[in-house]
Short mmCIF file of C-alpha atoms in Angstrom, two decimals:
data_model
loop_
_atom_site.label_atom_id
_atom_site.label_comp_id
_atom_site.label_asym_id
_atom_site.label_seq_id
_atom_site.Cartn_x
_atom_site.Cartn_y
_atom_site.Cartn_z
CA MET A 139 -71.40 -30.71 17.77
CA LYS A 140 -68.51 -29.25 15.81
CA PHE A 141 -67.50 -30.60 12.44
CA ILE A 142 -64.59 -29.71 10.24
CA VAL A 143 -66.07 -28.70 6.92
CA SER A 144 -64.35 -29.09 3.56
CA ARG A 145 -65.00 -29.54 -0.13
CA THR A 146 -63.68 -32.21 -2.49
CA ARG A 147 -61.75 -29.50 -4.30
CA VAL A 148 -59.66 -27.02 -2.34
CA PRO A 149 -59.29 -23.51 -3.77
CA LEU A 150 -55.51 -23.09 -3.65
CA TRP A 151 -55.52 -19.73 -5.39
CA SER A 152 -57.85 -17.99 -2.94
CA LYS A 153 -58.92 -18.52 0.64
CA GLU A 154 -62.61 -19.23 0.22
CA LYS A 155 -64.88 -20.54 2.94
CA PRO A 156 -66.14 -24.03 2.12
CA CYS A 157 -69.64 -22.88 3.14
CA ASP A 158 -71.35 -19.77 4.48
CA GLU A 159 -71.64 -21.12 8.02
CA ALA A 160 -67.96 -22.06 8.30
CA VAL A 161 -65.84 -20.32 10.94
CA GLU A 162 -62.06 -20.54 11.01
CA GLU A 163 -60.89 -21.96 14.34
CA GLU A 164 -57.59 -22.98 15.83
CA LEU A 165 -57.70 -26.67 16.71
CA THR A 166 -55.38 -28.80 18.79
CA PRO A 167 -54.01 -31.76 16.79
CA LEU A 168 -53.66 -35.04 18.63
CA ASP A 169 -50.41 -36.82 17.82
CA TYR A 170 -50.95 -40.59 18.06
CA ARG A 171 -48.00 -43.00 17.84
CA MET A 172 -48.29 -46.73 17.37
CA VAL A 173 -46.40 -47.86 20.46
CA PRO A 174 -48.10 -49.23 23.57
CA SER A 175 -46.31 -47.19 26.25
CA ILE A 176 -44.31 -44.03 26.81
CA GLU A 177 -41.43 -46.18 28.11
CA GLU A 178 -41.33 -47.98 24.77
CA ALA A 179 -41.49 -44.65 22.92
CA LYS A 180 -38.35 -43.42 24.67
CA LYS A 181 -36.30 -45.79 22.49
CA LYS A 182 -37.70 -44.38 19.24
CA ILE A 183 -36.10 -41.91 16.87
CA TRP A 184 -39.05 -39.54 17.03
CA PHE A 185 -39.47 -39.47 20.82
CA LYS A 186 -37.76 -36.14 21.52
CA GLU A 187 -39.74 -34.30 18.86
CA TRP A 188 -43.00 -35.91 19.99
CA TRP A 189 -42.38 -35.18 23.66
CA GLU A 190 -41.29 -31.60 23.22
CA GLY A 191 -43.93 -30.80 20.60
CA GLY A 192 -46.88 -31.67 22.80
CA VAL A 193 -48.51 -31.61 26.22
CA ASN A 194 -50.69 -34.01 28.20
CA HIS A 195 -48.85 -37.13 27.06
CA ARG A 196 -50.76 -40.30 27.81
CA GLU A 197 -51.40 -43.91 26.86
CA GLU A 198 -54.74 -44.57 25.14
CA ASN A 199 -56.21 -47.68 23.46
CA GLY A 200 -52.84 -49.40 23.14
CA MET A 201 -51.24 -46.27 21.67
CA ILE A 202 -49.65 -43.15 23.04
CA VAL A 203 -50.98 -39.70 22.34
CA CYS A 204 -50.27 -36.06 23.12
CA GLU A 205 -51.87 -32.73 22.31
CA LYS A 206 -49.63 -30.75 19.99
CA LYS A 207 -48.56 -27.29 21.11
CA GLN A 208 -48.72 -26.02 17.54
CA LYS A 209 -52.37 -25.34 16.72
CA GLU A 210 -53.85 -25.75 13.24
CA LYS A 211 -56.45 -23.55 11.63
CA ASN A 212 -59.46 -25.25 10.14
CA TRP A 213 -62.92 -24.35 8.85
CA VAL A 214 -65.45 -25.53 11.41
CA VAL A 215 -69.24 -25.64 11.41
CA GLU A 216 -71.48 -26.30 14.38
CA ILE A 217 -74.45 -28.60 13.82
CA ASN A 218 -76.39 -29.75 16.84
CA THR A 219 -79.44 -31.57 15.57
CA LEU A 220 -80.31 -34.00 12.82
CA GLU A 221 -82.68 -31.35 11.41
CA ASP A 222 -79.77 -28.90 11.12
CA LEU A 223 -77.76 -31.55 9.34
CA ILE A 224 -80.57 -32.23 6.87
CA LYS A 225 -80.95 -28.48 6.26
CA PHE A 226 -77.23 -28.25 5.65
CA GLN A 227 -77.41 -31.11 3.16
CA GLU A 228 -80.39 -29.58 1.40
CA LYS A 229 -78.53 -26.30 1.08
CA TYR A 230 -75.20 -27.71 -0.17
CA GLY A 231 -76.14 -30.92 -1.97
CA GLU A 232 -74.36 -34.24 -1.53
CA ILE A 233 -72.24 -34.44 1.61
CA MET A 234 -70.11 -37.10 3.22
CA ILE A 235 -69.45 -37.51 6.94
CA LEU A 236 -66.09 -39.01 7.83
CA ASP A 237 -63.60 -39.19 10.67
CA SER A 238 -61.61 -36.00 10.75
CA PRO A 239 -57.86 -35.92 11.31
CA PRO A 240 -57.48 -36.32 15.08
CA TYR A 241 -58.13 -33.08 16.97
CA LYS A 242 -58.98 -32.49 20.61
CA GLU A 243 -62.01 -30.34 19.82
CA VAL A 244 -63.39 -32.05 16.69
CA LYS A 245 -63.73 -35.71 15.71
CA LYS A 246 -65.78 -35.65 12.50
CA GLU A 247 -65.60 -33.94 9.15
CA ILE A 248 -68.34 -33.00 6.69
CA ARG A 249 -67.15 -32.97 3.10
CA ILE A 250 -69.33 -31.23 0.54
CA LEU A 251 -69.13 -33.44 -2.53
CA ARG A 252 -71.03 -31.48 -5.12
CA ALA A 253 -72.35 -28.05 -4.30
CA LYS A 254 -75.84 -27.21 -5.51
CA MET B 674 -45.46 6.41 1.90
CA SER B 675 -46.81 2.96 2.66
CA GLU B 676 -44.37 0.08 2.60
CA LYS B 677 -45.06 -2.54 -0.03
CA LYS B 678 -45.59 -6.07 1.25
CA ASN B 679 -43.39 -8.74 -0.28
CA PRO B 680 -45.88 -10.94 -2.16
CA VAL B 681 -43.92 -14.13 -1.51
CA ALA B 682 -42.67 -13.96 2.08
CA THR B 683 -42.16 -11.31 4.74
CA GLU B 684 -38.87 -10.94 6.61
CA ALA B 685 -40.45 -12.30 9.79
CA GLU B 686 -41.74 -15.34 7.92
CA VAL B 687 -38.32 -16.00 6.43
CA THR B 688 -36.74 -15.70 9.91
CA THR B 689 -39.30 -18.13 11.37
CA PHE B 690 -38.70 -20.44 8.44
CA SER B 691 -34.91 -20.38 8.94
CA GLN B 692 -35.36 -20.94 12.69
CA THR B 693 -37.60 -23.92 11.98
CA TRP B 694 -35.00 -25.27 9.61
CA LEU B 695 -32.24 -24.77 12.14
CA SER B 696 -34.24 -26.61 14.79
CA SER B 697 -35.01 -29.36 12.26
CA LEU B 698 -31.36 -29.75 11.42
CA LEU B 699 -30.44 -29.84 15.09
CA GLU B 700 -33.15 -32.41 15.60
CA PHE B 701 -31.56 -34.49 12.89
CA LEU B 702 -28.72 -34.98 15.35
CA SER B 703 -31.11 -36.56 17.86
CA GLY B 704 -31.81 -39.80 15.97
CA THR B 705 -31.37 -43.33 17.19
CA LYS B 706 -28.45 -45.61 16.40
CA ALA B 707 -30.50 -47.59 13.87
CA PHE B 708 -31.35 -44.40 12.00
CA TYR B 709 -27.73 -43.26 11.82
CA PHE B 710 -26.64 -46.74 10.86
CA LEU B 711 -29.03 -46.75 7.87
CA VAL B 712 -28.15 -43.20 6.83
CA GLY B 713 -24.42 -43.94 7.25
CA LEU B 714 -24.66 -47.19 5.33
CA SER B 715 -26.52 -45.49 2.47
CA ALA B 716 -23.96 -42.67 2.41
CA LEU B 717 -21.16 -45.23 2.32
CA VAL B 718 -22.76 -47.01 -0.65
CA VAL B 719 -23.18 -43.64 -2.43
CA LEU B 720 -19.50 -42.89 -1.82
CA LEU B 721 -18.45 -46.33 -3.02
CA ALA B 722 -20.61 -45.97 -6.14
CA ALA B 723 -19.11 -42.54 -6.83
CA MET B 724 -15.64 -44.11 -6.59
CA PHE B 725 -16.66 -46.75 -9.13
CA GLY B 726 -18.07 -44.03 -11.40
CA VAL B 727 -15.03 -41.79 -11.19
CA ASN B 728 -12.75 -44.76 -11.75
CA ALA B 729 -14.78 -45.70 -14.83
CA MET B 730 -14.33 -42.14 -16.13
CA HIS B 731 -10.61 -42.43 -15.50
CA ILE B 732 -10.02 -45.76 -17.22
CA GLY B 733 -12.55 -45.01 -19.96
CA PHE B 734 -16.16 -46.14 -20.17
CA ARG B 735 -15.47 -48.57 -23.03
CA HIS B 736 -13.21 -50.52 -20.68
CA ALA B 737 -15.33 -50.23 -17.56
CA TYR B 738 -18.86 -50.71 -18.86
CA GLY B 739 -20.50 -53.66 -20.57
CA VAL B 740 -21.82 -51.47 -23.40
CA TYR B 741 -20.16 -51.42 -26.82
CA ARG B 742 -20.67 -49.89 -30.26
CA GLU B 743 -23.63 -52.11 -31.21
CA ILE B 744 -25.31 -51.84 -27.78
CA PRO B 745 -24.44 -48.34 -26.56
CA TRP B 746 -27.26 -48.05 -23.99
CA GLY B 747 -27.14 -50.45 -21.08
CA LEU B 748 -27.96 -50.58 -17.40
CA LEU B 749 -27.18 -46.92 -16.81
CA ILE B 750 -29.73 -45.69 -19.34
CA SER B 751 -32.22 -48.20 -17.90
CA GLY B 752 -31.46 -46.87 -14.40
CA TYR B 753 -31.81 -43.29 -15.59
CA VAL B 754 -35.18 -44.08 -17.18
CA PHE B 755 -36.27 -45.89 -13.99
CA PHE B 756 -35.53 -42.90 -11.75
CA VAL B 757 -36.89 -40.17 -14.03
CA VAL B 758 -40.05 -42.18 -14.73
CA THR B 759 -40.59 -42.49 -10.97
CA SER B 760 -39.98 -38.77 -10.51
CA THR B 761 -42.39 -37.74 -13.25
CA GLY B 762 -44.98 -40.18 -11.91
CA LEU B 763 -44.71 -38.73 -8.41
CA CYS B 764 -45.21 -35.28 -9.90
CA ILE B 765 -48.21 -36.32 -12.04
CA VAL B 766 -50.09 -38.17 -9.30
CA SER B 767 -49.40 -35.68 -6.52
CA SER B 768 -50.35 -32.74 -8.75
CA ILE B 769 -53.96 -33.96 -8.67
CA GLY B 770 -53.99 -32.61 -5.10
CA HIS B 771 -51.64 -29.70 -4.83
CA VAL B 772 -52.13 -28.29 -8.33
CA PHE B 773 -55.74 -29.15 -9.14
CA GLY B 774 -56.94 -28.96 -5.54
CA VAL B 775 -58.53 -32.42 -5.19
CA LYS B 776 -58.80 -32.76 -1.42
CA SER B 777 -58.19 -36.52 -1.25
CA PHE B 778 -54.73 -36.15 -2.81
CA ILE B 779 -53.49 -33.25 -0.69
CA PRO B 780 -52.03 -35.29 2.22
CA ILE B 781 -49.51 -36.99 -0.10
CA ALA B 782 -48.32 -33.73 -1.66
CA LYS B 783 -45.22 -32.71 0.27
CA ARG B 784 -43.62 -36.13 0.48
CA SER B 785 -44.29 -36.75 -3.21
CA VAL B 786 -42.80 -33.44 -4.32
CA TYR B 787 -39.75 -34.01 -2.14
CA LEU B 788 -39.29 -37.52 -3.52
CA SER B 789 -39.78 -36.34 -7.09
CA VAL B 790 -36.80 -34.00 -6.57
CA VAL B 791 -34.78 -36.78 -4.94
CA THR B 792 -35.48 -39.32 -7.70
CA ILE B 793 -34.77 -36.88 -10.54
CA VAL B 794 -31.42 -36.05 -8.89
CA ALA B 795 -30.76 -39.82 -8.63
CA GLY B 796 -31.55 -40.11 -12.35
CA PHE B 797 -29.12 -37.29 -13.13
CA MET B 798 -26.47 -39.01 -10.99
CA VAL B 799 -26.81 -42.16 -13.09
CA ILE B 800 -26.68 -40.41 -16.45
CA PHE B 801 -23.77 -38.30 -15.22
CA PHE B 802 -21.69 -41.48 -15.24
CA ASP B 803 -23.08 -42.64 -18.57
CA VAL B 804 -22.15 -39.54 -20.55
CA GLU B 805 -18.44 -39.42 -21.24
CA ASN B 806 -18.20 -35.68 -20.67
CA PRO B 807 -21.28 -34.53 -18.71
CA PHE B 808 -19.95 -31.00 -18.15
CA ARG B 809 -20.33 -30.23 -21.83
CA LEU B 810 -24.11 -30.55 -21.53
CA PRO B 811 -24.86 -27.26 -19.71
CA ILE B 812 -22.30 -25.39 -21.84
CA TRP B 813 -23.39 -26.51 -25.32
CA ASN B 814 -27.02 -26.83 -24.34
CA THR B 815 -26.99 -23.06 -23.87
CA LEU B 816 -24.42 -21.94 -26.43
CA SER B 817 -25.40 -24.17 -29.33
CA PRO B 818 -28.94 -25.48 -28.94
CA ASN B 819 -30.18 -27.98 -31.50
CA PHE B 820 -33.96 -27.63 -31.50
CA THR B 821 -34.40 -30.70 -33.69
CA SER B 822 -32.69 -32.97 -31.15
CA ASN B 823 -34.86 -34.87 -28.68
CA ILE B 824 -31.93 -35.12 -26.33
CA TRP B 825 -31.51 -31.32 -26.30
CA TRP B 826 -35.18 -30.98 -25.37
CA MET B 827 -34.80 -33.71 -22.75
CA GLY B 828 -31.88 -31.92 -21.04
CA THR B 829 -33.61 -28.54 -21.16
CA LEU B 830 -37.04 -29.68 -20.05
CA TYR B 831 -35.72 -31.87 -17.22
CA GLY B 832 -33.60 -28.92 -16.06
CA ALA B 833 -36.75 -26.76 -15.95
CA TYR B 834 -38.63 -29.58 -14.24
CA LEU B 835 -35.99 -29.89 -11.49
CA PHE B 836 -36.06 -26.12 -10.96
CA PHE B 837 -39.86 -25.88 -10.67
CA MET B 838 -40.21 -28.94 -8.44
CA THR B 839 -37.49 -27.70 -6.06
CA LEU B 840 -39.12 -24.27 -5.97
CA GLU B 841 -42.49 -25.86 -5.33
CA PHE B 842 -41.14 -27.85 -2.40
CA ILE B 843 -39.63 -24.73 -0.85
CA LEU B 844 -42.92 -22.85 -1.32
CA LEU B 845 -44.85 -25.72 0.26
CA LEU B 846 -42.51 -25.54 3.26
CA LEU B 847 -43.16 -21.81 3.45
CA GLU B 848 -46.92 -22.56 3.33
CA LYS B 849 -47.22 -20.35 0.23
CA HIS B 850 -49.76 -22.60 -1.44
CA ARG B 851 -50.80 -20.20 -4.21
CA TYR B 852 -47.27 -19.87 -5.52
CA ALA B 853 -46.56 -23.53 -4.85
CA MET B 854 -49.53 -24.39 -7.02
CA LEU B 855 -48.24 -22.20 -9.85
CA SER B 856 -44.77 -23.68 -9.57
CA GLY B 857 -46.29 -27.18 -9.39
CA LEU B 858 -48.28 -26.52 -12.55
CA LEU B 859 -45.16 -25.38 -14.40
CA GLY B 860 -43.32 -28.41 -12.98
CA LEU B 861 -46.10 -30.69 -14.20
CA ILE B 862 -46.11 -29.18 -17.69
CA SER B 863 -42.32 -29.34 -18.02
CA GLY B 864 -42.27 -32.84 -16.47
CA VAL B 865 -44.88 -34.27 -18.83
CA ALA B 866 -43.22 -32.56 -21.81
CA ALA B 867 -39.77 -33.82 -20.73
CA HIS B 868 -40.98 -37.30 -20.11
CA SER B 869 -43.00 -37.80 -23.25
CA ASN B 870 -39.98 -36.36 -25.02
CA LEU B 871 -37.83 -39.03 -23.38
CA GLY B 872 -40.23 -41.56 -24.85
CA ALA B 873 -39.71 -39.84 -28.20
CA VAL B 874 -35.93 -40.28 -27.85
CA PHE B 875 -36.68 -43.99 -28.27
CA GLY B 876 -39.78 -43.69 -30.44
CA MET B 877 -38.16 -41.55 -33.12
CA LEU B 878 -35.25 -43.90 -33.83
CA HIS B 879 -35.97 -45.33 -37.26
CA GLY B 880 -33.03 -47.69 -36.96
CA ARG B 881 -34.47 -49.51 -33.94
CA GLU B 882 -37.66 -51.25 -34.97
CA PHE B 883 -38.49 -52.40 -31.45
CA TRP B 884 -38.86 -48.81 -30.27
CA TYR B 885 -39.93 -46.92 -33.35
CA GLY B 886 -43.43 -45.45 -33.43
CA PRO B 887 -45.78 -43.12 -31.56
CA TYR B 888 -46.35 -45.69 -28.83
CA MET B 889 -43.32 -44.78 -26.72
CA PRO B 890 -44.22 -41.23 -25.54
CA ILE B 891 -47.72 -42.38 -24.58
CA TYR B 892 -46.42 -45.52 -22.89
CA PHE B 893 -43.87 -43.47 -20.93
CA ILE B 894 -46.57 -41.22 -19.45
CA ALA B 895 -48.87 -44.14 -18.53
CA SER B 896 -45.92 -46.01 -17.09
CA ALA B 897 -44.84 -42.92 -15.13
CA ALA B 898 -48.27 -42.58 -13.53
CA ALA B 899 -48.13 -46.24 -12.43
CA SER B 900 -44.56 -45.80 -11.09
CA GLY B 901 -45.61 -42.65 -9.24
CA CYS B 902 -48.44 -44.48 -7.47
CA THR B 903 -46.01 -47.30 -6.57
CA ALA B 904 -43.55 -44.83 -5.06
CA ILE B 905 -46.21 -42.91 -3.14
CA ILE B 906 -47.59 -46.05 -1.48
CA PHE B 907 -44.13 -47.51 -0.83
CA PHE B 908 -42.60 -44.40 0.72
CA THR B 909 -45.68 -43.20 2.61
CA TYR B 910 -46.07 -46.59 4.25
CA LEU B 911 -42.40 -46.63 5.23
CA GLY B 912 -42.57 -43.01 6.40
CA TYR B 913 -45.32 -43.88 8.85
CA LYS B 914 -43.41 -46.96 10.01
CA ILE B 915 -40.36 -44.81 10.76
CA THR B 916 -42.27 -42.22 12.81
CA GLY B 917 -44.60 -44.77 14.38
CA GLU B 918 -47.38 -42.26 13.79
CA ARG B 919 -50.98 -43.43 13.44
CA MET B 920 -52.20 -42.79 9.93
CA ASP B 921 -55.18 -40.47 10.03
CA ARG B 922 -58.30 -40.96 7.94
CA ALA B 923 -57.35 -38.26 5.42
CA MET B 924 -54.07 -40.00 4.61
CA GLU B 925 -55.77 -43.41 4.45
CA MET B 926 -58.30 -42.03 1.99
CA SER B 927 -55.51 -40.47 0.01
CA LEU B 928 -53.66 -43.78 -0.28
CA GLN B 929 -56.90 -45.53 -1.22
CA ALA B 930 -57.40 -43.02 -4.01
CA VAL B 931 -53.80 -43.48 -5.16
CA GLY B 932 -54.30 -47.27 -5.05
CA LYS B 933 -57.34 -47.03 -7.33
CA ILE B 934 -55.51 -44.85 -9.85
CA TRP B 935 -52.59 -47.27 -9.68
CA ALA B 936 -54.85 -50.24 -10.47
CA LEU B 937 -56.28 -48.32 -13.42
CA PHE B 938 -52.83 -47.55 -14.82
CA LEU B 939 -51.66 -51.13 -14.27
CA ALA B 940 -54.63 -52.24 -16.37
CA VAL B 941 -53.69 -49.65 -19.00
CA LEU B 942 -50.11 -50.94 -19.04
CA MET B 943 -51.30 -54.55 -19.42
CA PHE B 944 -53.39 -53.44 -22.37
CA PHE B 945 -50.47 -51.50 -23.87
CA THR B 946 -48.03 -54.38 -23.39
CA THR B 947 -50.40 -56.93 -24.91
CA TRP B 948 -51.01 -54.84 -28.04
CA LYS B 949 -47.36 -53.90 -28.37
CA LEU B 950 -46.50 -57.60 -28.52
CA ILE B 951 -49.35 -58.53 -30.88
CA THR B 952 -48.68 -55.70 -33.33
CA GLY B 953 -44.94 -56.24 -32.96
CA LEU B 954 -45.21 -59.89 -33.96
CA ALA B 955 -46.91 -58.77 -37.15
CA GLY B 956 -44.17 -56.19 -37.79
CA GLY B 957 -40.80 -56.17 -39.52
CA GLU B 958 -38.35 -59.04 -39.15
CA GLY B 959 -36.10 -57.13 -36.73
CA LYS B 960 -38.96 -56.35 -34.40
CA VAL B 961 -40.24 -59.94 -34.52
CA LEU B 962 -36.78 -61.21 -33.59
CA ALA B 963 -36.57 -58.84 -30.61
CA ILE B 964 -40.05 -59.74 -29.37
CA LYS B 965 -39.39 -63.48 -29.73
CA GLU B 966 -36.23 -63.03 -27.66
CA LEU B 967 -38.30 -61.24 -25.05
CA LEU B 968 -41.06 -63.84 -24.99
CA ALA B 969 -39.12 -67.07 -25.30
CA GLY B 970 -35.43 -66.26 -25.46
CA LYS B 971 -32.77 -64.99 -23.11
CA TYR B 972 -35.02 -62.26 -21.73
CA ALA B 973 -38.05 -64.48 -21.14
CA LEU B 974 -37.41 -64.75 -17.38
CA ASN B 975 -37.08 -60.97 -17.14
CA PHE B 976 -40.27 -60.52 -19.08
CA TRP B 977 -42.58 -63.19 -17.69
CA LEU B 978 -41.45 -63.28 -14.07
CA PHE B 979 -40.35 -59.73 -13.35
CA GLU B 980 -42.07 -57.52 -15.90
CA VAL B 981 -45.41 -59.31 -16.17
CA GLY B 982 -45.48 -61.10 -12.81
CA PHE B 983 -43.84 -58.69 -10.38
CA GLY B 984 -44.51 -55.51 -12.32
CA LEU B 985 -48.11 -55.98 -13.47
CA LEU B 986 -50.08 -59.04 -12.36
CA ILE B 987 -49.03 -59.52 -8.73
CA PRO B 988 -49.47 -55.82 -7.78
CA PHE B 989 -52.79 -55.68 -9.66
CA PHE B 990 -54.24 -58.70 -7.87
CA LEU B 991 -52.78 -57.66 -4.51
CA LEU B 992 -54.47 -54.29 -4.93
CA LEU B 993 -57.78 -55.93 -5.74
CA LEU B 994 -57.33 -58.30 -2.81
CA SER B 995 -56.58 -55.41 -0.47
CA GLY B 996 -59.85 -53.71 -1.45
CA PHE B 997 -57.69 -50.56 -1.47
CA ARG B 998 -57.94 -50.60 2.33
CA ASN B 999 -55.36 -53.09 3.56
CA LEU B 1000 -52.21 -51.00 3.55
CA ASN B 1001 -49.93 -53.95 4.28
CA GLN B 1002 -51.08 -55.66 1.09
CA MET B 1003 -50.80 -52.43 -0.86
CA PHE B 1004 -47.26 -51.98 0.43
CA ALA B 1005 -46.39 -55.56 -0.57
CA ALA B 1006 -47.79 -54.76 -4.03
CA SER B 1007 -45.52 -51.71 -4.24
CA VAL B 1008 -42.43 -53.77 -3.32
CA PHE B 1009 -43.17 -56.28 -6.10
CA ALA B 1010 -43.95 -53.46 -8.50
CA PHE B 1011 -40.70 -51.61 -7.82
CA ILE B 1012 -38.68 -54.73 -8.66
CA GLY B 1013 -40.82 -55.40 -11.72
CA ILE B 1014 -40.63 -51.81 -12.97
CA PHE B 1015 -36.84 -51.88 -12.85
CA PHE B 1016 -36.80 -54.97 -15.08
CA MET B 1017 -39.34 -53.30 -17.39
CA ARG B 1018 -36.86 -50.47 -17.96
CA VAL B 1019 -33.96 -52.86 -18.52
CA ASP B 1020 -35.97 -54.90 -21.03
CA LEU B 1021 -37.20 -51.78 -22.79
CA VAL B 1022 -33.71 -50.35 -23.25
CA VAL B 1023 -31.66 -53.49 -23.87
CA VAL B 1024 -34.06 -55.59 -25.97
CA GLY B 1025 -34.45 -52.62 -28.31
CA GLN B 1026 -30.80 -53.00 -29.30
CA ILE B 1027 -30.11 -56.72 -29.31
CA VAL B 1028 -31.01 -57.29 -32.96
CA SER B 1029 -27.97 -56.50 -35.06
CA HIS B 1030 -28.40 -53.80 -37.72
CA PHE B 1031 -26.82 -56.12 -40.30
CA PHE B 1032 -28.64 -59.36 -39.48
CA GLU B 1033 -30.30 -59.44 -42.93
CA TYR B 1034 -26.93 -59.71 -44.70
CA LYS B 1035 -26.15 -62.96 -42.89
CA VAL B 1036 -22.50 -62.02 -42.50
CA THR B 1037 -20.44 -65.01 -41.42
CA ASP B 1038 -19.46 -64.90 -37.72
CA PHE B 1039 -21.58 -61.78 -37.19
CA PRO B 1040 -24.36 -62.62 -34.73
CA VAL B 1041 -27.99 -61.88 -35.46
CA LEU B 1042 -28.69 -61.34 -31.78
CA LEU B 1043 -26.19 -59.36 -29.76
CA LYS B 1044 -25.40 -59.91 -26.11
CA TYR B 1045 -25.16 -57.48 -23.25
CA SER B 1046 -24.26 -58.01 -19.61
CA PRO B 1047 -23.79 -55.08 -17.24
CA SER B 1048 -20.39 -54.70 -15.60
CA ILE B 1049 -19.87 -54.22 -11.88
CA TYR B 1050 -19.24 -50.52 -12.57
CA GLU B 1051 -22.68 -50.06 -14.09
CA ILE B 1052 -24.35 -52.08 -11.34
CA MET B 1053 -22.60 -50.04 -8.64
CA VAL B 1054 -23.65 -46.69 -10.14
CA VAL B 1055 -27.32 -47.78 -10.13
CA VAL B 1056 -26.97 -49.21 -6.60
CA GLY B 1057 -25.41 -45.89 -5.54
CA ALA B 1058 -28.34 -43.89 -6.95
CA THR B 1059 -30.76 -46.21 -5.11
CA ALA B 1060 -28.80 -45.73 -1.89
CA PHE B 1061 -28.94 -41.97 -2.45
CA CYS B 1062 -32.75 -42.19 -2.64
CA ILE B 1063 -32.89 -44.23 0.58
CA MET B 1064 -30.59 -41.79 2.37
CA ALA B 1065 -32.51 -38.73 1.17
CA PHE B 1066 -35.82 -40.36 2.10
CA LEU B 1067 -34.63 -41.12 5.65
CA ILE B 1068 -33.20 -37.65 6.15
CA GLY B 1069 -36.37 -36.12 4.68
CA GLU B 1070 -38.61 -38.00 7.09
CA LYS B 1071 -36.57 -36.78 10.04
CA VAL B 1072 -35.87 -33.21 8.98
CA PHE B 1073 -39.30 -32.45 7.48
CA LYS B 1074 -41.14 -34.38 10.22
CA GLY B 1075 -43.22 -36.68 8.10
CA HIS B 1076 -44.00 -34.05 5.39
CA LYS B 1077 -47.29 -32.85 6.87
CA THR B 1078 -49.46 -30.75 4.56
CA GLU B 1079 -51.79 -28.22 6.15
CA ILE B 1080 -54.24 -27.03 3.53
CA HIS B 1081 -57.89 -26.87 4.40
#
């Protein structure tokens, strides 16, 4: 399973990997809007931008969503077993698992709180 | 010979950037009727306010405004303080993310920087109509600087602050985060210096007991941080309502973090206010008179209902009630706080002047406590600056597409 990986502090002055295993990947952001149907969305100010900026527009869980054409780069790590996750935690110290910003390829994020 | 790479932006990047801007501006023309109605209405109010301001300049401020020799600072100075405090606060709180790199605060960065530029411009608009000849400022500020004047420092430092914050916003749009960080740091330093200096403009006036002392610069910074949190929650919530976008977890966590800092600064302000009143009541006679007027006199409603109720207690308890998770409650807290903060600024500026300089002489027919009521001209200038902020916010949401920050 792929996770976005980040640290609580972002190095703005240099482009450092958050961890050794991290790989930079282009991810597809999902653009959710809080309206129940595409018909309803047509009346909204943002509809044109939303429609033209994405593909595969659909209704999902009472919202509408599309996959954005513009990809975003993110640091990603692949962890497939609980043992791998424990090893990762032992190597990097305290970590937090949270919902990532919505992407097609990745749903969860690991944040390294305090590196060892 | 190898060609040197431009460290800031390549030609191709600038072209892409200008194309993006062009498409954004064209997109601005694709809004709904409601959007144009709100933008048009705000623009109309700005225009109307400018007409009031220019007319006041024409007929003379002493005729148009409610201020007079004994109370020279009125609603316009309060409005100016309100807007610049908000701007500095937005800069301080958002810098935790985009200057110091704290991940949780990064999602709020772009919108906050944009709004800090908008609110400082609104502040300048208000003071433009308060100063009888505003064009003299840039001329004599440069040609004949007075380094011992707080107001000289205020003009200079706020000028630097506006420059760095605007530059930072442009660099954020260009995704040049290293340079944006540097510009943000310089903006933060000049902003904090300018703002504490604004506090010193009040705090260094020996003649006004209510203000005098080292409290003001410190209070101004604490108050700015609280105002910044208010503005971030208020405008981010509205921004998401306008675009109908679902708030992602990163932004939710960011607002939760801002909410916690806000609660902390509200508690700090309660502490400051309490001790200011207690020490003030044990102070000189002029200060006691001003504080009594604030607590139980003509300004008691302003103080107890708006300043204490709307500005401090209601937002604080709404934040606690929300558990820093319920964004609707946090937004409601920010609405109350905005109203309360405005009255805080009015009380701070006006109550500091209501005690007559000559009250001790007990001159017949000379009042101990002076009166001040703002004129329609002053009210309209402040309303105009508020409308400018609304207009700029709406346009910003549309043109900059919800101010997304992509740092990972």
